[in-house]
Coordinates of C-alpha atoms in Angstrom, one line a residue:
Chain A
M1 CA 199.1 2.0 41.2
I2 CA 197.4 0.4 38.2
V3 CA 197.9 -3.4 38.5
C4 CA 197.2 -6.2 35.9
V5 CA 195.0 -8.7 37.6
A6 CA 194.2 -11.1 34.7
H7 CA 195.0 -11.8 31.1
N8 CA 194.5 -14.1 28.1
I9 CA 195.7 -14.5 24.5
I10 CA 193.7 -16.2 21.7
S11 CA 195.9 -16.8 18.7
P12 CA 196.7 -19.5 16.3
L13 CA 199.5 -20.4 18.8
G14 CA 197.0 -21.2 21.6
V15 CA 193.9 -20.1 23.6
T16 CA 195.7 -19.4 26.9
T17 CA 198.5 -17.1 27.8
A18 CA 200.6 -20.0 29.1
D19 CA 200.2 -21.9 25.8
N20 CA 201.1 -18.8 23.8
Y21 CA 204.2 -18.0 25.8
A22 CA 205.4 -21.6 25.7
A23 CA 205.0 -21.6 22.0
V24 CA 206.9 -18.4 21.4
K25 CA 209.6 -19.4 23.9
S26 CA 210.2 -22.6 21.9
G27 CA 210.4 -20.6 18.7
R28 CA 207.1 -21.7 17.1
S29 CA 205.4 -19.4 14.6
A30 CA 201.9 -19.5 13.1
L31 CA 203.0 -17.8 9.9
K32 CA 202.1 -19.7 6.8
R33 CA 201.8 -19.0 3.1
Y34 CA 198.4 -18.6 1.6
D35 CA 197.7 -18.8 -2.1
G36 CA 194.4 -17.7 -3.6
L37 CA 192.8 -17.3 -0.2
W38 CA 189.6 -15.1 -0.2
G39 CA 190.0 -14.7 -4.0
L40 CA 193.1 -12.5 -3.6
P41 CA 195.2 -12.7 -6.8
E42 CA 198.5 -12.5 -5.0
P43 CA 199.8 -14.9 -2.3
F44 CA 200.6 -13.8 1.2
V45 CA 202.1 -14.9 4.5
A46 CA 200.0 -14.5 7.6
S47 CA 199.1 -16.0 11.0
L48 CA 195.5 -17.0 10.8
L49 CA 192.9 -18.6 13.0
D50 CA 190.8 -21.5 11.7
R51 CA 187.7 -19.7 10.4
D52 CA 185.6 -22.8 10.5
A53 CA 186.2 -23.3 14.2
Y54 CA 184.5 -19.9 14.8
A55 CA 181.7 -20.1 12.3
D56 CA 178.5 -18.9 13.8
D57 CA 175.3 -17.2 12.6
R58 CA 174.8 -15.0 15.6
Q59 CA 178.3 -13.6 16.2
T60 CA 181.1 -12.8 14.0
I61 CA 184.6 -14.3 14.5
D62 CA 185.8 -11.0 16.0
E63 CA 183.0 -11.0 18.5
K64 CA 183.5 -14.7 19.4
I65 CA 187.2 -14.5 20.1
V66 CA 186.8 -11.3 22.2
I67 CA 184.1 -13.0 24.3
D68 CA 186.2 -16.2 24.5
S69 CA 189.4 -14.2 25.5
V70 CA 187.6 -12.1 28.1
S71 CA 185.8 -15.2 29.5
R72 CA 189.1 -17.1 29.9
A73 CA 190.9 -14.0 31.4
L74 CA 188.2 -13.7 34.0
E75 CA 188.1 -17.3 35.0
G76 CA 188.6 -17.3 38.7
A77 CA 189.3 -13.5 38.9
G78 CA 186.2 -12.9 41.0
I79 CA 185.0 -10.0 38.8
D80 CA 181.3 -9.6 38.3
T81 CA 181.0 -8.0 34.7
T82 CA 177.4 -6.9 35.6
W83 CA 178.8 -4.4 38.1
T84 CA 178.5 -0.7 37.0
R85 CA 182.1 -0.1 38.2
V86 CA 183.4 -2.4 35.5
L87 CA 184.3 -0.8 32.1
F88 CA 185.1 -2.5 28.8
I89 CA 187.6 -1.0 26.4
I90 CA 187.9 -2.6 23.1
S91 CA 191.0 -2.0 20.9
T92 CA 190.5 -2.6 17.2
T93 CA 191.4 -1.1 13.8
K94 CA 188.9 -2.7 11.5
G95 CA 186.6 -4.9 13.7
N96 CA 183.9 -6.5 11.4
V97 CA 185.0 -4.7 8.3
F98 CA 184.5 -7.8 6.2
L99 CA 180.7 -7.1 6.5
L100 CA 181.3 -4.4 3.7
D101 CA 181.7 -7.2 1.2
K102 CA 178.2 -7.8 0.1
R103 CA 178.9 -11.4 -1.1
A104 CA 180.0 -12.4 2.3
N105 CA 177.4 -12.8 5.0
A106 CA 174.3 -12.9 6.8
F107 CA 175.0 -10.4 9.6
P108 CA 173.3 -7.0 9.6
Q109 CA 175.4 -4.2 8.1
E110 CA 175.2 -2.2 11.4
R111 CA 177.4 -4.8 13.0
G112 CA 180.2 -3.3 10.9
R113 CA 180.2 -0.3 13.3
L114 CA 182.8 -0.8 15.9
G115 CA 180.5 0.5 18.7
M116 CA 177.9 -2.1 17.8
M117 CA 180.5 -4.9 17.8
A118 CA 181.6 -3.7 21.3
R119 CA 178.0 -3.7 22.5
E120 CA 177.6 -7.3 21.4
V121 CA 180.5 -8.1 23.7
T122 CA 179.1 -6.0 26.7
R123 CA 175.7 -7.5 26.1
H124 CA 177.1 -11.0 26.4
F125 CA 178.7 -10.1 29.7
G126 CA 175.7 -8.2 31.0
N127 CA 177.8 -5.0 31.5
P128 CA 175.7 -1.8 31.8
N129 CA 178.3 0.7 30.6
E130 CA 178.8 2.0 27.1
P131 CA 182.0 0.3 25.8
I132 CA 184.8 2.5 24.7
V133 CA 186.4 1.5 21.4
V134 CA 190.0 2.8 20.8
S135 CA 190.7 2.9 17.1
N136 CA 194.1 4.4 16.8
A137 CA 195.6 2.3 14.0
C138 CA 198.4 0.0 15.0
I139 CA 199.0 1.6 18.4
S140 CA 195.4 1.0 19.6
G141 CA 196.4 -1.8 22.0
V142 CA 198.8 0.4 24.1
C143 CA 196.4 3.4 23.8
A144 CA 193.5 1.2 25.2
Q145 CA 195.8 0.3 28.2
I146 CA 196.6 4.0 28.7
E147 CA 192.9 4.8 28.6
A148 CA 192.3 2.1 31.2
M149 CA 195.0 3.5 33.5
R150 CA 193.4 6.9 33.3
Y151 CA 189.9 5.7 34.0
L152 CA 191.1 3.8 37.1
E153 CA 193.3 6.7 38.2
S154 CA 190.3 9.0 38.1
G155 CA 188.4 6.7 40.4
A156 CA 185.4 6.2 38.1
Y157 CA 185.8 2.4 37.8
D158 CA 187.1 -0.4 39.9
Y159 CA 188.0 -2.7 37.0
V160 CA 188.8 -2.0 33.4
I161 CA 188.7 -4.9 31.0
V162 CA 190.9 -4.2 27.9
C163 CA 190.5 -6.5 24.9
G164 CA 192.4 -6.0 21.6
V165 CA 191.2 -7.8 18.5
D166 CA 191.6 -7.9 14.7
V167 CA 190.9 -10.6 12.2
Q168 CA 192.4 -10.5 8.8
S169 CA 190.3 -10.2 5.6
A170 CA 190.6 -9.5 1.9
F171 CA 190.0 -5.8 2.8
I172 CA 193.1 -5.5 5.0
V173 CA 195.4 -7.9 3.2
S174 CA 194.8 -6.2 -0.2
G175 CA 195.3 -2.8 1.3
F176 CA 198.6 -3.7 2.7
Q177 CA 199.5 -5.4 -0.6
S178 CA 198.6 -2.1 -2.4
F179 CA 201.1 -0.4 0.0
K180 CA 203.8 -2.9 -1.0
A181 CA 204.2 -3.4 2.7
L182 CA 203.9 -7.3 2.9
S183 CA 206.8 -9.6 3.0
P184 CA 206.7 -12.5 0.5
D185 CA 208.3 -14.7 3.2
E186 CA 208.2 -14.8 7.0
C187 CA 209.1 -11.4 8.2
K188 CA 212.5 -10.5 9.5
P189 CA 212.4 -7.6 12.1
F190 CA 215.4 -5.4 12.2
D191 CA 217.2 -7.5 9.7
A192 CA 219.3 -6.3 6.8
N193 CA 217.2 -8.4 4.4
R194 CA 213.8 -7.5 5.8
Q195 CA 211.1 -7.1 3.1
G196 CA 208.0 -6.1 4.9
L197 CA 205.4 -7.3 7.4
N198 CA 203.1 -10.2 7.8
L199 CA 199.5 -9.9 9.2
G200 CA 197.9 -11.9 11.9
D201 CA 194.7 -12.7 13.8
A202 CA 194.4 -12.5 17.5
A203 CA 192.4 -11.3 20.5
A204 CA 194.1 -10.5 23.8
T205 CA 192.7 -9.4 27.1
I206 CA 194.2 -7.5 30.1
V207 CA 192.2 -6.7 33.2
F208 CA 193.4 -3.8 35.4
T209 CA 192.5 -2.4 38.8
K210 CA 193.9 0.2 41.1
K211 CA 195.7 -0.8 44.3
D212 CA 197.5 1.2 47.0
K213 CA 199.9 -1.6 47.9
V214 CA 201.4 -3.9 45.3
G215 CA 203.0 -7.3 45.9
D216 CA 206.5 -8.1 44.6
N217 CA 205.1 -10.3 41.8
E218 CA 202.3 -8.0 40.7
W219 CA 202.6 -6.3 37.3
V220 CA 202.1 -2.5 37.4
A221 CA 201.3 -0.3 34.4
C222 CA 203.4 2.6 35.4
R223 CA 203.4 5.3 32.7
G224 CA 202.3 5.5 29.1
A225 CA 202.3 8.2 26.4
I226 CA 201.0 8.8 23.0
R227 CA 202.8 11.2 20.6
N228 CA 202.5 12.2 17.0
D229 CA 205.2 12.6 14.4
A230 CA 203.4 15.6 12.8
N231 CA 205.1 14.5 9.6
H232 CA 203.1 12.1 7.3
I233 CA 200.0 10.1 7.5
S234 CA 201.6 6.8 6.3
G235 CA 205.4 7.3 6.4
P236 CA 207.2 7.2 9.7
S237 CA 209.2 10.3 10.7
R238 CA 212.9 10.2 9.6
T239 CA 213.8 11.5 13.0
G240 CA 211.5 9.2 15.0
E241 CA 210.0 12.2 16.5
G242 CA 206.7 10.9 18.0
S243 CA 208.2 7.5 19.0
Y244 CA 211.2 9.3 20.8
R245 CA 208.9 11.7 22.6
A246 CA 206.5 8.9 23.7
L247 CA 209.5 6.8 24.9
K248 CA 210.9 9.8 26.9
V249 CA 207.6 10.3 28.8
A250 CA 207.1 6.6 29.4
L251 CA 210.7 6.2 30.8
G252 CA 210.4 9.2 32.9
D253 CA 213.1 9.2 35.7
M254 CA 213.7 5.5 35.5
E255 CA 217.3 4.4 34.8
P256 CA 217.6 2.6 31.5
E257 CA 219.7 0.0 33.3
K258 CA 216.6 -1.3 35.0
L259 CA 214.9 -2.3 31.8
A260 CA 215.0 -5.9 30.8
F261 CA 214.1 -5.0 27.2
I262 CA 212.2 -2.8 24.9
N263 CA 209.6 -4.8 23.1
A264 CA 209.5 -2.8 19.9
H265 CA 206.9 -2.6 17.2
G266 CA 209.4 -4.2 14.8
T267 CA 207.1 -4.8 11.9
A268 CA 210.0 -5.6 9.6
T269 CA 209.1 -2.9 7.1
S270 CA 212.2 -1.0 6.0
Y271 CA 210.9 2.4 7.3
N272 CA 209.4 1.3 10.7
D273 CA 212.4 -0.6 12.0
E274 CA 214.8 2.1 10.9
M275 CA 212.6 4.8 12.6
E276 CA 212.5 2.9 15.8
S277 CA 216.2 2.5 15.9
I278 CA 216.6 6.2 15.6
A279 CA 213.9 6.9 18.4
I280 CA 215.5 4.3 20.7
E281 CA 218.9 5.8 20.3
R282 CA 217.6 9.4 20.7
A283 CA 215.9 8.4 23.9
G284 CA 219.3 7.2 25.3
L285 CA 218.1 3.5 25.3
A286 CA 220.5 2.1 22.7
G287 CA 222.1 -0.2 25.4
V288 CA 218.8 -1.8 26.3
P289 CA 218.0 -5.2 24.5
V290 CA 215.3 -4.8 21.8
N291 CA 213.0 -7.6 20.5
S292 CA 210.0 -8.0 18.2
L293 CA 207.3 -10.6 18.3
K294 CA 206.1 -10.2 14.8
G295 CA 208.0 -13.2 13.5
Y296 CA 205.7 -15.5 15.8
Y297 CA 202.3 -13.7 15.3
G298 CA 202.6 -11.4 12.4
H299 CA 201.2 -7.9 13.0
T300 CA 198.0 -8.4 14.9
M301 CA 196.9 -4.7 14.6
G302 CA 194.4 -3.8 17.2
A303 CA 195.5 -6.8 19.4
A304 CA 199.2 -6.2 19.0
G305 CA 199.7 -3.8 21.9
V306 CA 197.8 -6.0 24.3
L307 CA 199.2 -9.3 23.1
E308 CA 202.8 -8.2 23.1
T309 CA 202.4 -6.6 26.6
I310 CA 201.2 -9.9 28.0
I311 CA 203.9 -12.0 26.3
S312 CA 206.5 -9.5 27.6
M313 CA 205.2 -9.8 31.2
Q314 CA 205.4 -13.6 30.9
A315 CA 209.0 -13.4 29.6
V316 CA 210.1 -11.2 32.5
D317 CA 208.4 -13.6 34.9
D318 CA 210.4 -16.4 33.3
H319 CA 213.7 -14.2 33.5
N320 CA 213.8 -14.3 29.7
I321 CA 214.4 -11.9 26.8
L322 CA 212.7 -13.5 24.0
G323 CA 214.6 -13.9 20.7
T324 CA 213.4 -11.9 17.7
R325 CA 212.3 -14.7 15.3
G326 CA 213.4 -14.0 11.7
F327 CA 216.3 -11.7 12.7
D328 CA 219.8 -12.5 11.5
T329 CA 222.0 -9.5 10.7
L330 CA 221.3 -6.0 12.0
G331 CA 219.9 -3.8 9.2
V332 CA 219.2 -0.5 10.8
T333 CA 221.5 2.5 10.8
H334 CA 221.4 3.1 14.6
P335 CA 223.0 0.1 16.5
L336 CA 220.4 -1.9 18.6
D337 CA 220.9 -4.9 20.7
V338 CA 218.8 -7.5 18.9
S339 CA 219.1 -11.3 19.0
N340 CA 217.3 -14.2 17.5
Q341 CA 218.1 -16.2 20.7
N342 CA 216.3 -16.2 24.0
R343 CA 218.6 -14.6 26.6
A344 CA 218.5 -14.5 30.5
T345 CA 217.6 -11.5 32.5
E346 CA 217.1 -10.7 36.2
K347 CA 215.6 -7.3 35.4
R348 CA 211.9 -6.6 36.2
A349 CA 210.6 -3.9 33.8
F350 CA 210.1 -3.4 30.1
I351 CA 208.8 -0.8 27.6
K352 CA 206.2 -1.7 25.0
L353 CA 206.7 0.5 22.0
L354 CA 204.3 0.9 18.9
S355 CA 203.8 3.1 15.9
G356 CA 201.1 3.4 13.3
F357 CA 199.4 5.2 10.4
G358 CA 198.4 8.7 11.2
G359 CA 201.8 9.4 12.5
C360 CA 200.9 8.1 15.9
N361 CA 203.3 6.4 18.4
A362 CA 202.8 5.0 21.9
A363 CA 205.0 3.7 24.6
L364 CA 204.1 2.0 27.9
L365 CA 206.4 1.2 30.9
M366 CA 205.5 -2.0 32.8
A367 CA 207.3 -2.9 36.0
K368 CA 206.9 -6.0 38.2
G369 CA 206.3 -4.9 41.7
G370 CA 206.0 -1.3 40.6
L371 CA 208.7 1.4 40.5
R372 CA 210.9 1.2 43.5
Chain B
M1 CA 203.5 10.9 -28.0
D2 CA 202.1 14.4 -27.3
E3 CA 198.6 12.9 -27.1
L4 CA 199.8 10.2 -24.7
I5 CA 201.5 12.9 -22.5
Y6 CA 198.3 15.0 -22.4
T7 CA 196.1 11.9 -21.5
L8 CA 198.6 10.9 -18.9
K9 CA 198.5 14.3 -17.3
Q10 CA 194.7 14.1 -17.1
Q11 CA 195.0 10.7 -15.5
I12 CA 197.6 11.8 -13.0
I13 CA 195.3 14.7 -12.0
E14 CA 192.4 12.5 -11.6
A15 CA 194.2 9.6 -9.8
L16 CA 195.9 11.9 -7.3
N17 CA 193.0 14.4 -6.8
L18 CA 195.1 17.4 -7.9
E19 CA 191.9 19.4 -7.8
D20 CA 193.3 22.8 -8.6
M21 CA 195.5 21.7 -11.5
K22 CA 195.0 21.5 -15.3
P23 CA 197.2 19.4 -17.7
E24 CA 198.6 22.8 -19.0
D25 CA 200.0 23.5 -15.5
I26 CA 202.2 20.4 -15.5
D27 CA 205.6 20.8 -17.3
D28 CA 206.5 17.7 -19.3
N29 CA 210.0 17.6 -17.8
A30 CA 209.4 18.9 -14.3
S31 CA 210.0 16.4 -11.5
L32 CA 206.9 14.8 -10.0
F33 CA 208.2 14.4 -6.5
G34 CA 209.9 16.8 -4.1
E35 CA 210.2 20.1 -5.9
G36 CA 207.9 20.3 -8.9
L37 CA 204.6 18.7 -8.3
G38 CA 205.4 17.7 -4.7
L39 CA 204.0 14.3 -4.8
D40 CA 204.6 11.9 -1.9
S41 CA 205.0 8.1 -1.3
I42 CA 201.2 7.4 -1.3
D43 CA 201.0 9.2 -4.7
A44 CA 203.8 7.1 -6.0
L45 CA 201.9 3.9 -5.0
E46 CA 198.7 5.3 -6.5
L47 CA 200.6 5.9 -9.8
I48 CA 201.7 2.3 -9.8
V49 CA 198.1 1.2 -9.6
M50 CA 197.1 3.8 -12.3
M51 CA 199.7 2.3 -14.7
E52 CA 198.4 -1.2 -14.1
K53 CA 194.7 -0.2 -14.5
N54 CA 195.1 2.0 -17.6
Y55 CA 198.1 0.5 -19.4
G56 CA 198.3 -3.0 -18.1
I57 CA 201.9 -2.5 -16.8
K58 CA 202.7 -4.4 -13.6
L59 CA 205.7 -3.1 -11.7
K60 CA 207.4 -6.0 -9.9
D61 CA 209.6 -3.8 -7.8
P62 CA 208.1 -0.6 -6.4
T63 CA 211.6 1.0 -6.2
Q64 CA 211.4 1.1 -10.0
G65 CA 208.9 3.9 -9.6
K66 CA 211.7 6.3 -8.6
E67 CA 213.1 6.2 -12.2
I68 CA 209.9 6.0 -14.0
F69 CA 208.1 8.8 -12.2
K70 CA 211.0 11.3 -12.8
S71 CA 208.7 13.4 -15.0
V72 CA 205.6 13.0 -17.2
A73 CA 207.8 12.8 -20.3
V74 CA 209.8 9.9 -18.8
M75 CA 206.7 8.2 -17.6
A76 CA 205.0 8.5 -21.1
D77 CA 208.2 7.0 -22.7
F78 CA 208.1 4.0 -20.3
I79 CA 204.4 3.5 -20.9
A80 CA 204.8 3.7 -24.7
K81 CA 207.4 1.0 -24.6
N82 CA 205.8 -1.3 -22.0
R83 CA 202.1 -0.9 -22.3
T84 CA 199.9 -4.1 -22.9
K85 CA 196.6 -2.2 -23.3
Chain C
M1 CA 187.7 25.3 30.5
M2 CA 186.2 25.5 27.0
R3 CA 187.7 28.3 24.9
H4 CA 186.2 27.9 21.4
S5 CA 183.8 25.7 19.6
V6 CA 182.8 24.8 16.0
I7 CA 179.8 23.0 14.7
I8 CA 179.6 21.8 11.1
T9 CA 176.6 19.9 9.7
P10 CA 175.6 19.5 5.9
D11 CA 173.7 22.8 6.2
H12 CA 175.0 24.7 9.2
V13 CA 178.3 26.2 10.3
I14 CA 178.6 27.7 13.7
V15 CA 181.7 29.2 15.2
D16 CA 181.7 30.2 18.9
G17 CA 178.0 30.2 18.8
N18 CA 177.8 32.5 15.7
P19 CA 176.5 31.2 12.3
L20 CA 179.1 31.4 9.6
M21 CA 177.7 32.5 6.2
H22 CA 177.9 30.0 3.3
N23 CA 176.1 29.2 0.1
E24 CA 176.6 25.4 -0.4
K25 CA 175.3 22.3 1.4
G26 CA 176.7 18.8 1.9
S27 CA 180.0 17.7 0.5
V28 CA 180.3 20.9 -1.6
L29 CA 180.0 22.9 1.7
L30 CA 183.3 21.5 2.9
T31 CA 185.1 22.6 -0.4
E32 CA 183.5 26.1 -0.1
L33 CA 184.7 26.4 3.5
Y34 CA 188.1 25.3 2.4
R35 CA 188.3 27.9 -0.4
N36 CA 186.9 30.7 1.8
N37 CA 188.9 30.0 4.9
I38 CA 192.1 28.1 4.1
G39 CA 192.9 27.9 0.3
D40 CA 196.6 27.1 0.6
Y41 CA 196.6 23.4 1.6
P42 CA 195.9 21.3 -1.7
K43 CA 196.4 18.1 0.4
F44 CA 192.8 18.8 1.4
F45 CA 191.5 17.4 -1.9
K46 CA 193.2 14.1 -1.2
M47 CA 191.5 13.5 2.1
D48 CA 188.5 11.3 2.8
T49 CA 185.3 13.0 4.1
L50 CA 186.2 12.4 7.7
S51 CA 189.5 14.1 7.4
K52 CA 188.2 16.9 5.3
L53 CA 185.5 17.5 8.0
G54 CA 187.8 17.4 11.0
F55 CA 190.5 19.4 9.1
I56 CA 188.1 22.2 8.3
A57 CA 186.5 22.2 11.8
S58 CA 190.0 22.4 13.4
E59 CA 191.0 25.2 11.0
L60 CA 187.9 27.3 11.9
L61 CA 188.5 26.5 15.6
L62 CA 192.2 27.6 15.4
N63 CA 191.4 30.7 13.4
A64 CA 188.9 31.6 16.2
E65 CA 191.7 31.1 18.8
G66 CA 193.9 33.5 16.7
N67 CA 197.7 34.1 16.7
R68 CA 198.4 31.0 14.7
S69 CA 202.1 30.3 14.7
F70 CA 202.6 26.8 13.4
E71 CA 205.5 26.4 15.7
P72 CA 206.0 22.9 16.9
R73 CA 204.4 22.0 20.3
E74 CA 203.9 19.0 22.4
D75 CA 201.4 20.4 24.9
R76 CA 198.3 20.2 22.7
A77 CA 196.4 17.0 22.1
V78 CA 193.9 16.1 19.4
I79 CA 191.3 13.5 20.7
L80 CA 188.3 12.9 18.6
F81 CA 185.2 10.7 18.8
N82 CA 182.6 9.3 16.5
R83 CA 180.1 6.6 15.6
H84 CA 181.0 5.5 12.1
A85 CA 184.8 5.3 12.4
S86 CA 186.1 5.5 8.8
L87 CA 183.0 4.1 7.1
Q88 CA 183.0 6.5 4.1
A89 CA 186.7 5.7 3.3
D90 CA 186.0 2.0 4.0
T91 CA 183.2 1.9 1.5
A92 CA 185.4 3.8 -1.0
Y93 CA 188.2 1.3 -0.6
Q94 CA 185.9 -1.7 -0.7
A95 CA 184.6 -0.5 -4.1
T96 CA 188.2 -0.8 -5.5
I97 CA 188.4 -4.5 -4.6
Q98 CA 184.7 -5.6 -4.8
D99 CA 184.8 -6.7 -8.6
P100 CA 187.3 -9.5 -9.3
D101 CA 187.5 -8.4 -12.9
N102 CA 188.3 -4.9 -11.9
F103 CA 190.4 -5.4 -8.9
F104 CA 192.7 -2.5 -8.3
P105 CA 193.1 -1.9 -4.6
S106 CA 193.8 1.8 -4.1
P107 CA 196.6 2.8 -1.6
A108 CA 195.3 6.4 -1.5
A109 CA 191.9 5.1 -0.5
F110 CA 193.2 2.5 1.9
V111 CA 195.4 4.9 3.9
Y112 CA 192.1 6.7 5.0
T113 CA 190.4 3.5 6.3
L114 CA 191.4 4.3 9.9
P115 CA 189.5 7.0 11.8
N116 CA 192.6 8.3 13.5
I117 CA 194.1 9.6 10.3
V118 CA 192.1 12.8 10.7
T119 CA 193.9 13.4 14.1
G120 CA 197.2 12.9 12.2
E121 CA 196.2 15.4 9.5
I122 CA 195.4 18.0 12.1
A123 CA 198.8 17.3 13.9
I124 CA 200.7 17.6 10.6
R125 CA 199.0 20.8 9.6
N126 CA 199.8 22.4 13.0
K127 CA 203.0 20.6 14.0
Y128 CA 201.5 19.1 17.0
F129 CA 203.8 16.4 18.5
G130 CA 201.3 15.9 21.4
E131 CA 198.9 13.0 22.0
T132 CA 196.5 12.1 19.1
S133 CA 193.7 9.6 19.7
F134 CA 190.5 8.4 18.2
I135 CA 187.7 6.8 20.1
V136 CA 184.5 5.2 18.8
I137 CA 181.3 5.1 20.8
D138 CA 178.0 4.1 19.2
D139 CA 176.0 7.1 20.2
Y140 CA 177.0 10.8 20.7
D141 CA 177.4 11.1 24.5
E142 CA 178.7 14.3 25.9
K143 CA 179.3 12.9 29.4
I144 CA 181.6 10.1 28.0
I145 CA 183.4 12.5 25.8
M146 CA 184.0 15.2 28.5
E147 CA 185.1 12.5 31.1
N148 CA 187.6 11.0 28.6
L149 CA 189.1 14.5 27.7
K150 CA 189.4 15.3 31.4
N151 CA 191.3 12.1 31.9
A152 CA 193.6 12.9 29.0
F153 CA 195.0 15.8 31.1
Q154 CA 196.7 13.2 33.2
D155 CA 199.4 13.1 30.6
P156 CA 202.2 15.2 32.1
M157 CA 202.6 17.5 29.1
T158 CA 199.1 18.0 27.8
T159 CA 197.7 21.5 28.7
S160 CA 195.0 21.9 25.9
I161 CA 192.9 19.6 23.7
I162 CA 191.2 19.9 20.4
G163 CA 188.5 17.4 21.2
G164 CA 184.9 16.4 20.4
W165 CA 182.8 14.7 17.8
V166 CA 183.7 14.3 14.1
D167 CA 181.4 11.7 12.3
C168 CA 180.4 10.9 8.8
S169 CA 178.6 7.9 7.3
D170 CA 179.0 9.0 3.6
E171 CA 180.1 12.1 1.6
E172 CA 176.8 13.9 2.2
H173 CA 176.1 13.0 5.8
F174 CA 178.4 14.4 8.5
E175 CA 178.5 16.2 11.8
A176 CA 181.4 17.9 13.6
K177 CA 181.1 19.3 17.1
I178 CA 184.6 20.2 18.3
F179 CA 186.1 22.5 20.8
L180 CA 189.3 23.7 22.3
I181 CA 189.6 23.1 26.0
E182 CA 192.3 24.0 28.4
K183 CA 193.5 22.3 31.6
E184 CA 192.1 23.6 34.8
N185 CA 194.6 24.1 37.6

């Protein structure tokens, strides 16, 4: 079984998993309104790290927070990153894309390549293997975990370190603005008055290994799947085709009653949340509580799948179904069990669900103590 | 108006990369989305940018596009009435 | 087991080991290949160079496979790799926001600033509901690619994969080296 042995989250809400979970549990959000930032003509709401705190002339902010997050995750884990049987998988959509802006910076252009950014990380940790960069739009963070499960299952590595990262920039924000996808206020996932998403900065790390025997309190990555809508490169399927199919494979023969919740993508765009409600109902999971963490972090893109998996594990450990911040009145056509309040649970498993541009969707089943 | 309609057709073809089309191939009154030209949601967003760039028209609410992009004739009429450049 | 393969560079096209005749080079080559071999998919002209390249390469590959039905299927994955991610599209989008006095971010350019869009284009064309994935490594490495694709057969439904390398740094510099592989029992 593939077991999570360490994790960390670096976000505007904190630099440890515990701080992040405590902040989310208490309802804190890092979303703020920015007016005129980066010369952008329109204001936007986002969850941003303090850029000055990461200013450096040798490493970009993306590289620095990945290195920081991995270092913190590995503290006391007893993993020597110089081992050949340790693999790094980086999950990111845009990496150092800000380097394309010729006004911006002193870094060599080649660091804009995702593979070079990843090599900067493995160089720091003295890891001899070529890092794998998963760049699958907004589902990258779950895809990277599925990749890790496969590499460990094949026996090629003993440990896989997965780190998801994205840092917002004029490039990304203006693009989402051109798509009319950003909410003028803090986002409202699954709500009747939702007006779009917010973007966010984060890096999040999960370390996996393979074990024959798993303890009661160890987290197991059970099954994951990636499926395409085969419909449109930017608009989600009206039938939730790919999301439904990914959910079905991830769920497998597990009874829905055993799921504490589905941690949905829940970006708070009109189309995404509606599509997820269709997919969840089609998969026979309409009775399972659903939540979204976008109201706390915004959409952290390449980090989202990793960050939201970690927060969800912490919530189950705490017997808690986290409330969906920003939600008030259900605004999707297929009924879902969404609440803005934290709720108690004794269940020990959840599904992490994501969708992204390119028509891609991913689902991952995580269970404490494994499937039993 | 005819001149605006012709120019607009050229601008639509350029903005949306309708490589194999000429202005003559686009009917003034044919619908731009669905049947007709078969444009999609990204095309609609791109037309909003095109109107802002070429005619100085800023659409506050993107759902307005639905009405305005009914046909080239409707679009030309809207531009004639609202253009700032 | 490898069934079919396609290589496209700015001046060579090779299908299953045999050169395919053409007159053009560079970006125009892709348009020529589209006109000679496909012709009925005008969305091609909206694509960025990476998607055009991957789309054309997959079309040649699937024509070589034959018996194209376009029936929906979930057992075929599309898993591609490259070095430059979506650099050509990124550069094109950056040009629409670089000048503050001419700041008109283009949604049609932005949507292609993700390398996995090409896998979506191939899935849409062929109605593939299966896995689609994009992986970036800084150098072409057949060992890494083949190991990764072999792992992808761990998915309970995947029985064949359109996989390989699809890379471009700008409109004139590109390389596709893709193949169709089937699961070995």
